[in-house]
């Protein structure tokens, strides 16, 4: 059974700092990996989707990498801003049989960027 | 234009009641999902439908019954509500079961008293 772990559970950084969020998964037979952002009391916003054949994806100040063989992904945020404060969730999609795929989430990293 | 919309946003009800949460997506996606986020903020899949057919049915009490009248809608009906059902329920959709990224609704916060 796939398990997704995110470290650290919480992170507080001063504005302007670069930071890395970590995600690891136990079963490397994944289809893709997706990073989401969740603001308090809100839904999830998709940030980046990396297919299993890809090594990284970039969007603005965000860069996500994927090392499928070692079961790891990182989300790099450059020049952090207070508006980046949110919970960041990593989720892996894997085939679960009978034509269905399952998205398994980590518990998230709560990021606080201090002005 | 909200891509995935859920109603209601908040739901407070007494134990033993029956309630429904509605979800609609206007993205033309074939696959829809219900997720539950518990008090510890952990998101877990409950159900998935592809083209109105159930393809994922995790270990959920049978008091929970999803219904997909068409591929743009996936509703969740809950019978005999219990205190432990209190959580945030998220609807989501994707282009297919294995394709495209997920788009989530803003959630329904259910409180059972």
PDB file of C-alpha atoms in Angstrom:
ATOM      1  CA  UNK A   1       0.000   0.000   0.000  1.00  0.00           C
ATOM      2  CA  UNK A   2       1.352   3.391  -1.054  1.00  0.00           C
ATOM      3  CA  UNK A   3       2.381   5.726   1.765  1.00  0.00           C
ATOM      4  CA  UNK A   4       3.402   9.339   1.269  1.00  0.00           C
ATOM      5  CA  UNK A   5       5.459  11.198   3.852  1.00  0.00           C
ATOM      6  CA  UNK A   6       6.185  14.903   3.924  1.00  0.00           C
ATOM      7  CA  UNK A   7       8.983  16.443   5.940  1.00  0.00           C
ATOM      8  CA  UNK A   8       8.984  18.803   7.719  1.00  0.00           C
ATOM      9  CA  UNK A   9       5.418  18.967   9.032  1.00  0.00           C
ATOM     10  CA  UNK A  10       5.818  22.709   9.580  1.00  0.00           C
ATOM     11  CA  UNK A  11       8.342  25.276   8.464  1.00  0.00           C
ATOM     12  CA  UNK A  12       8.799  28.940   9.303  1.00  0.00           C
ATOM     13  CA  UNK A  13      11.160  31.098   7.230  1.00  0.00           C
ATOM     14  CA  UNK A  14      11.870  34.814   6.849  1.00  0.00           C
ATOM     15  CA  UNK A  15      10.681  36.502   3.678  1.00  0.00           C
ATOM     16  CA  UNK A  16      13.072  36.256   0.749  1.00  0.00           C
ATOM     17  CA  UNK A  17      14.571  32.938   1.707  1.00  0.00           C
ATOM     18  CA  UNK A  18      14.720  29.982  -0.687  1.00  0.00           C
ATOM     19  CA  UNK A  19      13.280  26.771   0.717  1.00  0.00           C
ATOM     20  CA  UNK A  20      12.781  23.088  -0.054  1.00  0.00           C
ATOM     21  CA  UNK A  21       9.847  20.890   0.894  1.00  0.00           C
ATOM     22  CA  UNK A  22      10.346  17.137   0.825  1.00  0.00           C
ATOM     23  CA  UNK A  23       8.046  14.305  -0.162  1.00  0.00           C
ATOM     24  CA  UNK A  24       8.778  10.587  -0.146  1.00  0.00           C
ATOM     25  CA  UNK A  25       6.672   7.633  -1.258  1.00  0.00           C
ATOM     26  CA  UNK A  26       7.045   3.929  -0.592  1.00  0.00           C
ATOM     27  CA  UNK A  27       6.007   2.417  -3.945  1.00  0.00           C
ATOM     28  CA  UNK A  28       7.953   3.760  -6.918  1.00  0.00           C
ATOM     29  CA  UNK A  29       5.434   2.392  -9.450  1.00  0.00           C
ATOM     30  CA  UNK A  30       3.702   5.724  -9.757  1.00  0.00           C
ATOM     31  CA  UNK A  31       1.971   7.280 -12.738  1.00  0.00           C
ATOM     32  CA  UNK A  32       2.587  10.893 -11.755  1.00  0.00           C
ATOM     33  CA  UNK A  33       3.085  13.170  -8.773  1.00  0.00           C
ATOM     34  CA  UNK A  34       1.257  16.389  -8.038  1.00  0.00           C
ATOM     35  CA  UNK A  35       1.972  19.254  -5.647  1.00  0.00           C
ATOM     36  CA  UNK A  36      -0.949  21.214  -4.236  1.00  0.00           C
ATOM     37  CA  UNK A  37      -1.369  24.244  -2.070  1.00  0.00           C
ATOM     38  CA  UNK A  38      -4.164  24.535   0.514  1.00  0.00           C
ATOM     39  CA  UNK A  39      -5.012  27.827   2.177  1.00  0.00           C
ATOM     40  CA  UNK A  40      -6.874  27.747   5.530  1.00  0.00           C
ATOM     41  CA  UNK A  41     -10.544  26.945   5.031  1.00  0.00           C
ATOM     42  CA  UNK A  42     -10.092  26.637   1.287  1.00  0.00           C
ATOM     43  CA  UNK A  43      -9.823  23.908  -1.319  1.00  0.00           C
ATOM     44  CA  UNK A  44      -6.700  22.631  -3.002  1.00  0.00           C
ATOM     45  CA  UNK A  45      -4.925  24.486  -5.779  1.00  0.00           C
ATOM     46  CA  UNK A  46      -2.792  22.445  -8.140  1.00  0.00           C
ATOM     47  CA  UNK A  47       0.759  23.812  -8.399  1.00  0.00           C
ATOM     48  CA  UNK A  48       2.737  21.346 -10.485  1.00  0.00           C
ATOM     49  CA  UNK A  49       2.185  17.943 -12.050  1.00  0.00           C
ATOM     50  CA  UNK A  50       5.180  15.746 -12.869  1.00  0.00           C
ATOM     51  CA  UNK A  51       4.712  12.663 -15.026  1.00  0.00           C
ATOM     52  CA  UNK A  52       6.673   9.564 -13.998  1.00  0.00           C
ATOM     53  CA  UNK A  53       8.913   9.961 -17.049  1.00  0.00           C
ATOM     54  CA  UNK A  54       9.861  13.527 -16.127  1.00  0.00           C
ATOM     55  CA  UNK A  55      12.557  14.746 -13.780  1.00  0.00           C
ATOM     56  CA  UNK A  56      11.235  18.209 -12.993  1.00  0.00           C
ATOM     57  CA  UNK A  57       8.626  20.851 -13.675  1.00  0.00           C
ATOM     58  CA  UNK A  58       8.831  24.592 -13.195  1.00  0.00           C
ATOM     59  CA  UNK A  59       6.238  27.304 -12.753  1.00  0.00           C
ATOM     60  CA  UNK A  60       7.383  30.790 -11.834  1.00  0.00           C
ATOM     61  CA  UNK A  61       9.251  30.636  -8.522  1.00  0.00           C
ATOM     62  CA  UNK A  62       8.338  26.979  -8.038  1.00  0.00           C
ATOM     63  CA  UNK A  63      10.377  24.005  -9.151  1.00  0.00           C
ATOM     64  CA  UNK A  64       9.415  20.416  -8.443  1.00  0.00           C
ATOM     65  CA  UNK A  65      11.752  17.490  -8.984  1.00  0.00           C
ATOM     66  CA  UNK A  66      11.032  13.788  -9.097  1.00  0.00           C
ATOM     67  CA  UNK A  67      13.383  10.870  -8.473  1.00  0.00           C
ATOM     68  CA  UNK A  68      11.069   7.928  -9.008  1.00  0.00           C
ATOM     69  CA  UNK A  69      13.619   5.218  -8.327  1.00  0.00           C
ATOM     70  CA  UNK A  70      14.384   6.563  -4.862  1.00  0.00           C
ATOM     71  CA  UNK A  71      10.767   7.500  -4.155  1.00  0.00           C
ATOM     72  CA  UNK A  72      11.402  11.198  -3.625  1.00  0.00           C
ATOM     73  CA  UNK A  73      10.188  14.570  -4.781  1.00  0.00           C
ATOM     74  CA  UNK A  74      11.116  18.061  -3.710  1.00  0.00           C
ATOM     75  CA  UNK A  75       9.336  21.373  -4.119  1.00  0.00           C
ATOM     76  CA  UNK A  76      11.704  24.310  -4.296  1.00  0.00           C
ATOM     77  CA  UNK A  77      10.312  27.787  -3.650  1.00  0.00           C
ATOM     78  CA  UNK A  78      12.586  30.672  -4.565  1.00  0.00           C
ATOM     79  CA  UNK A  79      12.517  34.084  -2.899  1.00  0.00           C
ATOM     80  CA  UNK A  80       9.650  33.206  -0.567  1.00  0.00           C
ATOM     81  CA  UNK A  81       6.893  35.764   0.081  1.00  0.00           C
ATOM     82  CA  UNK A  82       4.310  36.056   2.879  1.00  0.00           C
ATOM     83  CA  UNK A  83       1.668  35.136   0.303  1.00  0.00           C
ATOM     84  CA  UNK A  84       3.322  31.715  -0.027  1.00  0.00           C
ATOM     85  CA  UNK A  85       2.156  30.870   3.511  1.00  0.00           C
ATOM     86  CA  UNK A  86      -0.106  27.817   3.186  1.00  0.00           C
ATOM     87  CA  UNK A  87      -0.060  24.050   3.566  1.00  0.00           C
ATOM     88  CA  UNK A  88       1.695  22.258   0.710  1.00  0.00           C
ATOM     89  CA  UNK A  89       0.499  18.775  -0.133  1.00  0.00           C
ATOM     90  CA  UNK A  90       2.247  16.134  -2.171  1.00  0.00           C
ATOM     91  CA  UNK A  91       0.150  13.423  -3.843  1.00  0.00           C
ATOM     92  CA  UNK A  92       1.145  10.430  -5.954  1.00  0.00           C
ATOM     93  CA  UNK A  93      -1.065   8.754  -8.518  1.00  0.00           C
ATOM     94  CA  UNK A  94      -0.700   5.033  -9.089  1.00  0.00           C
ATOM     95  CA  UNK A  95      -2.634   2.369 -10.906  1.00  0.00           C
ATOM     96  CA  UNK A  96      -4.915   0.547  -8.474  1.00  0.00           C
ATOM     97  CA  UNK A  97      -6.376  -2.072 -10.821  1.00  0.00           C
ATOM     98  CA  UNK A  98      -9.545  -2.482 -12.898  1.00  0.00           C
ATOM     99  CA  UNK A  99      -8.868   0.669 -14.885  1.00  0.00           C
ATOM    100  CA  UNK A 100      -8.681   2.942 -11.871  1.00  0.00           C
ATOM    101  CA  UNK A 101      -5.918   5.145 -10.506  1.00  0.00           C
ATOM    102  CA  UNK A 102      -5.612   6.311  -6.951  1.00  0.00           C
ATOM    103  CA  UNK A 103      -4.215   9.603  -5.659  1.00  0.00           C
ATOM    104  CA  UNK A 104      -2.547   9.185  -2.266  1.00  0.00           C
ATOM    105  CA  UNK A 105      -1.765  12.292  -0.245  1.00  0.00           C
ATOM    106  CA  UNK A 106       0.890  13.135   2.296  1.00  0.00           C
ATOM    107  CA  UNK A 107      -0.115  15.008   5.439  1.00  0.00           C
ATOM    108  CA  UNK A 108       1.360  18.230   4.174  1.00  0.00           C
ATOM    109  CA  UNK A 109       3.944  20.809   5.194  1.00  0.00           C
ATOM    110  CA  UNK A 110       2.580  23.969   6.785  1.00  0.00           C
ATOM    111  CA  UNK A 111       4.697  26.877   5.580  1.00  0.00           C
ATOM    112  CA  UNK A 112       4.802  30.265   7.277  1.00  0.00           C
ATOM    113  CA  UNK A 113       6.766  33.058   5.617  1.00  0.00           C
ATOM    114  CA  UNK A 114       7.506  35.837   8.094  1.00  0.00           C
ATOM    115  CA  UNK A 115       7.594  39.406   6.692  1.00  0.00           C
TER     116      UNK A 115
ATOM    117  CA  UNK B   1     -16.973  30.404 -13.598  1.00  0.00           C
ATOM    118  CA  UNK B   2     -16.099  27.911 -10.874  1.00  0.00           C
ATOM    119  CA  UNK B   3     -14.572  24.767 -12.361  1.00  0.00           C
ATOM    120  CA  UNK B   4     -15.624  22.387  -9.564  1.00  0.00           C
ATOM    121  CA  UNK B   5     -18.398  23.674  -7.352  1.00  0.00           C
ATOM    122  CA  UNK B   6     -19.789  22.075  -4.218  1.00  0.00           C
ATOM    123  CA  UNK B   7     -22.904  22.909  -2.249  1.00  0.00           C
ATOM    124  CA  UNK B   8     -23.402  23.617   0.530  1.00  0.00           C
ATOM    125  CA  UNK B   9     -20.161  25.151   1.754  1.00  0.00           C
ATOM    126  CA  UNK B  10     -21.117  24.581   5.385  1.00  0.00           C
ATOM    127  CA  UNK B  11     -23.496  22.007   6.835  1.00  0.00           C
ATOM    128  CA  UNK B  12     -24.395  21.684  10.518  1.00  0.00           C
ATOM    129  CA  UNK B  13     -26.792  18.895  11.401  1.00  0.00           C
ATOM    130  CA  UNK B  14     -27.835  16.620  14.218  1.00  0.00           C
ATOM    131  CA  UNK B  15     -26.837  13.018  14.681  1.00  0.00           C
ATOM    132  CA  UNK B  16     -29.108  10.575  12.928  1.00  0.00           C
ATOM    133  CA  UNK B  17     -30.094  12.943  10.126  1.00  0.00           C
ATOM    134  CA  UNK B  18     -29.657  12.244   6.405  1.00  0.00           C
ATOM    135  CA  UNK B  19     -27.901  14.857   4.264  1.00  0.00           C
ATOM    136  CA  UNK B  20     -26.583  15.314   0.738  1.00  0.00           C
ATOM    137  CA  UNK B  21     -23.674  17.254  -0.719  1.00  0.00           C
ATOM    138  CA  UNK B  22     -23.738  18.171  -4.390  1.00  0.00           C
ATOM    139  CA  UNK B  23     -20.831  18.571  -6.772  1.00  0.00           C
ATOM    140  CA  UNK B  24     -20.692  19.802 -10.343  1.00  0.00           C
ATOM    141  CA  UNK B  25     -17.783  20.324 -12.721  1.00  0.00           C
ATOM    142  CA  UNK B  26     -17.812  22.324 -15.942  1.00  0.00           C
ATOM    143  CA  UNK B  27     -14.420  21.186 -17.197  1.00  0.00           C
ATOM    144  CA  UNK B  28     -15.671  18.375 -19.392  1.00  0.00           C
ATOM    145  CA  UNK B  29     -13.749  15.868 -17.278  1.00  0.00           C
ATOM    146  CA  UNK B  30     -14.712  12.208 -17.312  1.00  0.00           C
ATOM    147  CA  UNK B  31     -13.652  11.328 -13.758  1.00  0.00           C
ATOM    148  CA  UNK B  32     -14.890  12.685 -10.443  1.00  0.00           C
ATOM    149  CA  UNK B  33     -13.944  11.963  -6.846  1.00  0.00           C
ATOM    150  CA  UNK B  34     -14.955  12.462  -3.247  1.00  0.00           C
ATOM    151  CA  UNK B  35     -12.245  12.977  -0.649  1.00  0.00           C
ATOM    152  CA  UNK B  36     -12.554  13.336   3.113  1.00  0.00           C
ATOM    153  CA  UNK B  37     -10.214  15.573   5.121  1.00  0.00           C
ATOM    154  CA  UNK B  38     -10.284  14.734   8.801  1.00  0.00           C
ATOM    155  CA  UNK B  39      -9.477  16.895  11.814  1.00  0.00           C
ATOM    156  CA  UNK B  40      -5.781  16.144  11.367  1.00  0.00           C
ATOM    157  CA  UNK B  41      -6.004  17.538   7.826  1.00  0.00           C
ATOM    158  CA  UNK B  42      -5.325  14.162   6.214  1.00  0.00           C
ATOM    159  CA  UNK B  43      -6.971  13.766   2.797  1.00  0.00           C
ATOM    160  CA  UNK B  44      -8.271  10.334   1.895  1.00  0.00           C
ATOM    161  CA  UNK B  45     -10.107   9.052  -1.182  1.00  0.00           C
ATOM    162  CA  UNK B  46     -13.647   7.823  -0.662  1.00  0.00           C
ATOM    163  CA  UNK B  47     -15.089   7.241  -4.118  1.00  0.00           C
ATOM    164  CA  UNK B  48     -14.265   7.746  -7.761  1.00  0.00           C
ATOM    165  CA  UNK B  49     -16.559   7.669 -10.786  1.00  0.00           C
ATOM    166  CA  UNK B  50     -15.522   7.529 -14.407  1.00  0.00           C
ATOM    167  CA  UNK B  51     -18.233   8.329 -16.948  1.00  0.00           C
ATOM    168  CA  UNK B  52     -20.891   7.713 -14.301  1.00  0.00           C
ATOM    169  CA  UNK B  53     -19.430   4.341 -13.316  1.00  0.00           C
ATOM    170  CA  UNK B  54     -17.987   3.626  -9.882  1.00  0.00           C
ATOM    171  CA  UNK B  55     -14.315   2.710 -10.166  1.00  0.00           C
ATOM    172  CA  UNK B  56     -12.977   3.328  -6.659  1.00  0.00           C
ATOM    173  CA  UNK B  57     -14.881   2.508  -3.521  1.00  0.00           C
ATOM    174  CA  UNK B  58     -12.630   2.663  -0.494  1.00  0.00           C
ATOM    175  CA  UNK B  59     -13.559   1.216   2.864  1.00  0.00           C
ATOM    176  CA  UNK B  60     -16.306   3.656   3.731  1.00  0.00           C
ATOM    177  CA  UNK B  61     -19.417   2.885   5.802  1.00  0.00           C
ATOM    178  CA  UNK B  62     -22.339   2.009   3.555  1.00  0.00           C
ATOM    179  CA  UNK B  63     -24.190   4.964   5.087  1.00  0.00           C
ATOM    180  CA  UNK B  64     -22.279   6.918   2.422  1.00  0.00           C
ATOM    181  CA  UNK B  65     -23.753   6.541  -1.053  1.00  0.00           C
ATOM    182  CA  UNK B  66     -22.432   8.419  -4.068  1.00  0.00           C
ATOM    183  CA  UNK B  67     -24.618   9.071  -7.089  1.00  0.00           C
ATOM    184  CA  UNK B  68     -23.536  10.269 -10.517  1.00  0.00           C
ATOM    185  CA  UNK B  69     -26.544  11.239 -12.663  1.00  0.00           C
ATOM    186  CA  UNK B  70     -24.179  12.323 -15.453  1.00  0.00           C
ATOM    187  CA  UNK B  71     -20.449  12.743 -15.807  1.00  0.00           C
ATOM    188  CA  UNK B  72     -20.580  16.401 -14.758  1.00  0.00           C
ATOM    189  CA  UNK B  73     -22.199  15.658 -11.398  1.00  0.00           C
ATOM    190  CA  UNK B  74     -21.264  13.515  -8.427  1.00  0.00           C
ATOM    191  CA  UNK B  75     -23.394  13.819  -5.321  1.00  0.00           C
ATOM    192  CA  UNK B  76     -22.756  12.310  -1.902  1.00  0.00           C
ATOM    193  CA  UNK B  77     -25.626  11.192   0.301  1.00  0.00           C
ATOM    194  CA  UNK B  78     -25.003  10.323   3.927  1.00  0.00           C
ATOM    195  CA  UNK B  79     -27.550   8.436   6.022  1.00  0.00           C
ATOM    196  CA  UNK B  80     -27.801   8.341   9.818  1.00  0.00           C
ATOM    197  CA  UNK B  81     -25.053  10.869  10.406  1.00  0.00           C
ATOM    198  CA  UNK B  82     -22.636  10.222  13.257  1.00  0.00           C
ATOM    199  CA  UNK B  83     -20.327  12.540  15.199  1.00  0.00           C
ATOM    200  CA  UNK B  84     -17.314  10.941  13.513  1.00  0.00           C
ATOM    201  CA  UNK B  85     -18.576  12.018  10.101  1.00  0.00           C
ATOM    202  CA  UNK B  86     -17.641  15.607  10.945  1.00  0.00           C
ATOM    203  CA  UNK B  87     -14.946  16.577   8.438  1.00  0.00           C
ATOM    204  CA  UNK B  88     -14.372  18.583   5.291  1.00  0.00           C
ATOM    205  CA  UNK B  89     -15.507  16.774   2.166  1.00  0.00           C
ATOM    206  CA  UNK B  90     -13.839  17.686  -1.122  1.00  0.00           C
ATOM    207  CA  UNK B  91     -15.059  16.928  -4.594  1.00  0.00           C
ATOM    208  CA  UNK B  92     -12.494  16.759  -7.405  1.00  0.00           C
ATOM    209  CA  UNK B  93     -12.304  15.910 -11.077  1.00  0.00           C
ATOM    210  CA  UNK B  94      -9.673  14.928 -13.618  1.00  0.00           C
ATOM    211  CA  UNK B  95      -9.693  14.447 -17.362  1.00  0.00           C
ATOM    212  CA  UNK B  96      -9.589  10.681 -16.960  1.00  0.00           C
ATOM    213  CA  UNK B  97      -8.753   8.151 -14.240  1.00  0.00           C
ATOM    214  CA  UNK B  98      -5.109   8.328 -15.193  1.00  0.00           C
ATOM    215  CA  UNK B  99      -4.819  11.544 -17.139  1.00  0.00           C
ATOM    216  CA  UNK B 100      -4.616  15.223 -16.370  1.00  0.00           C
ATOM    217  CA  UNK B 101      -4.144  16.936 -13.090  1.00  0.00           C
ATOM    218  CA  UNK B 102      -6.806  17.067 -10.427  1.00  0.00           C
ATOM    219  CA  UNK B 103      -9.058  20.081  -9.891  1.00  0.00           C
ATOM    220  CA  UNK B 104     -10.606  20.352  -6.450  1.00  0.00           C
ATOM    221  CA  UNK B 105     -13.716  22.080  -5.215  1.00  0.00           C
ATOM    222  CA  UNK B 106     -13.532  24.414  -2.210  1.00  0.00           C
ATOM    223  CA  UNK B 107     -14.919  21.829   0.185  1.00  0.00           C
ATOM    224  CA  UNK B 108     -17.991  21.273   2.344  1.00  0.00           C
ATOM    225  CA  UNK B 109     -17.432  21.542   6.085  1.00  0.00           C
ATOM    226  CA  UNK B 110     -19.811  19.074   7.741  1.00  0.00           C
ATOM    227  CA  UNK B 111     -20.373  19.359  11.475  1.00  0.00           C
ATOM    228  CA  UNK B 112     -22.505  16.741  13.199  1.00  0.00           C
ATOM    229  CA  UNK B 113     -23.771  17.752  16.649  1.00  0.00           C
TER     230      UNK B 113
END
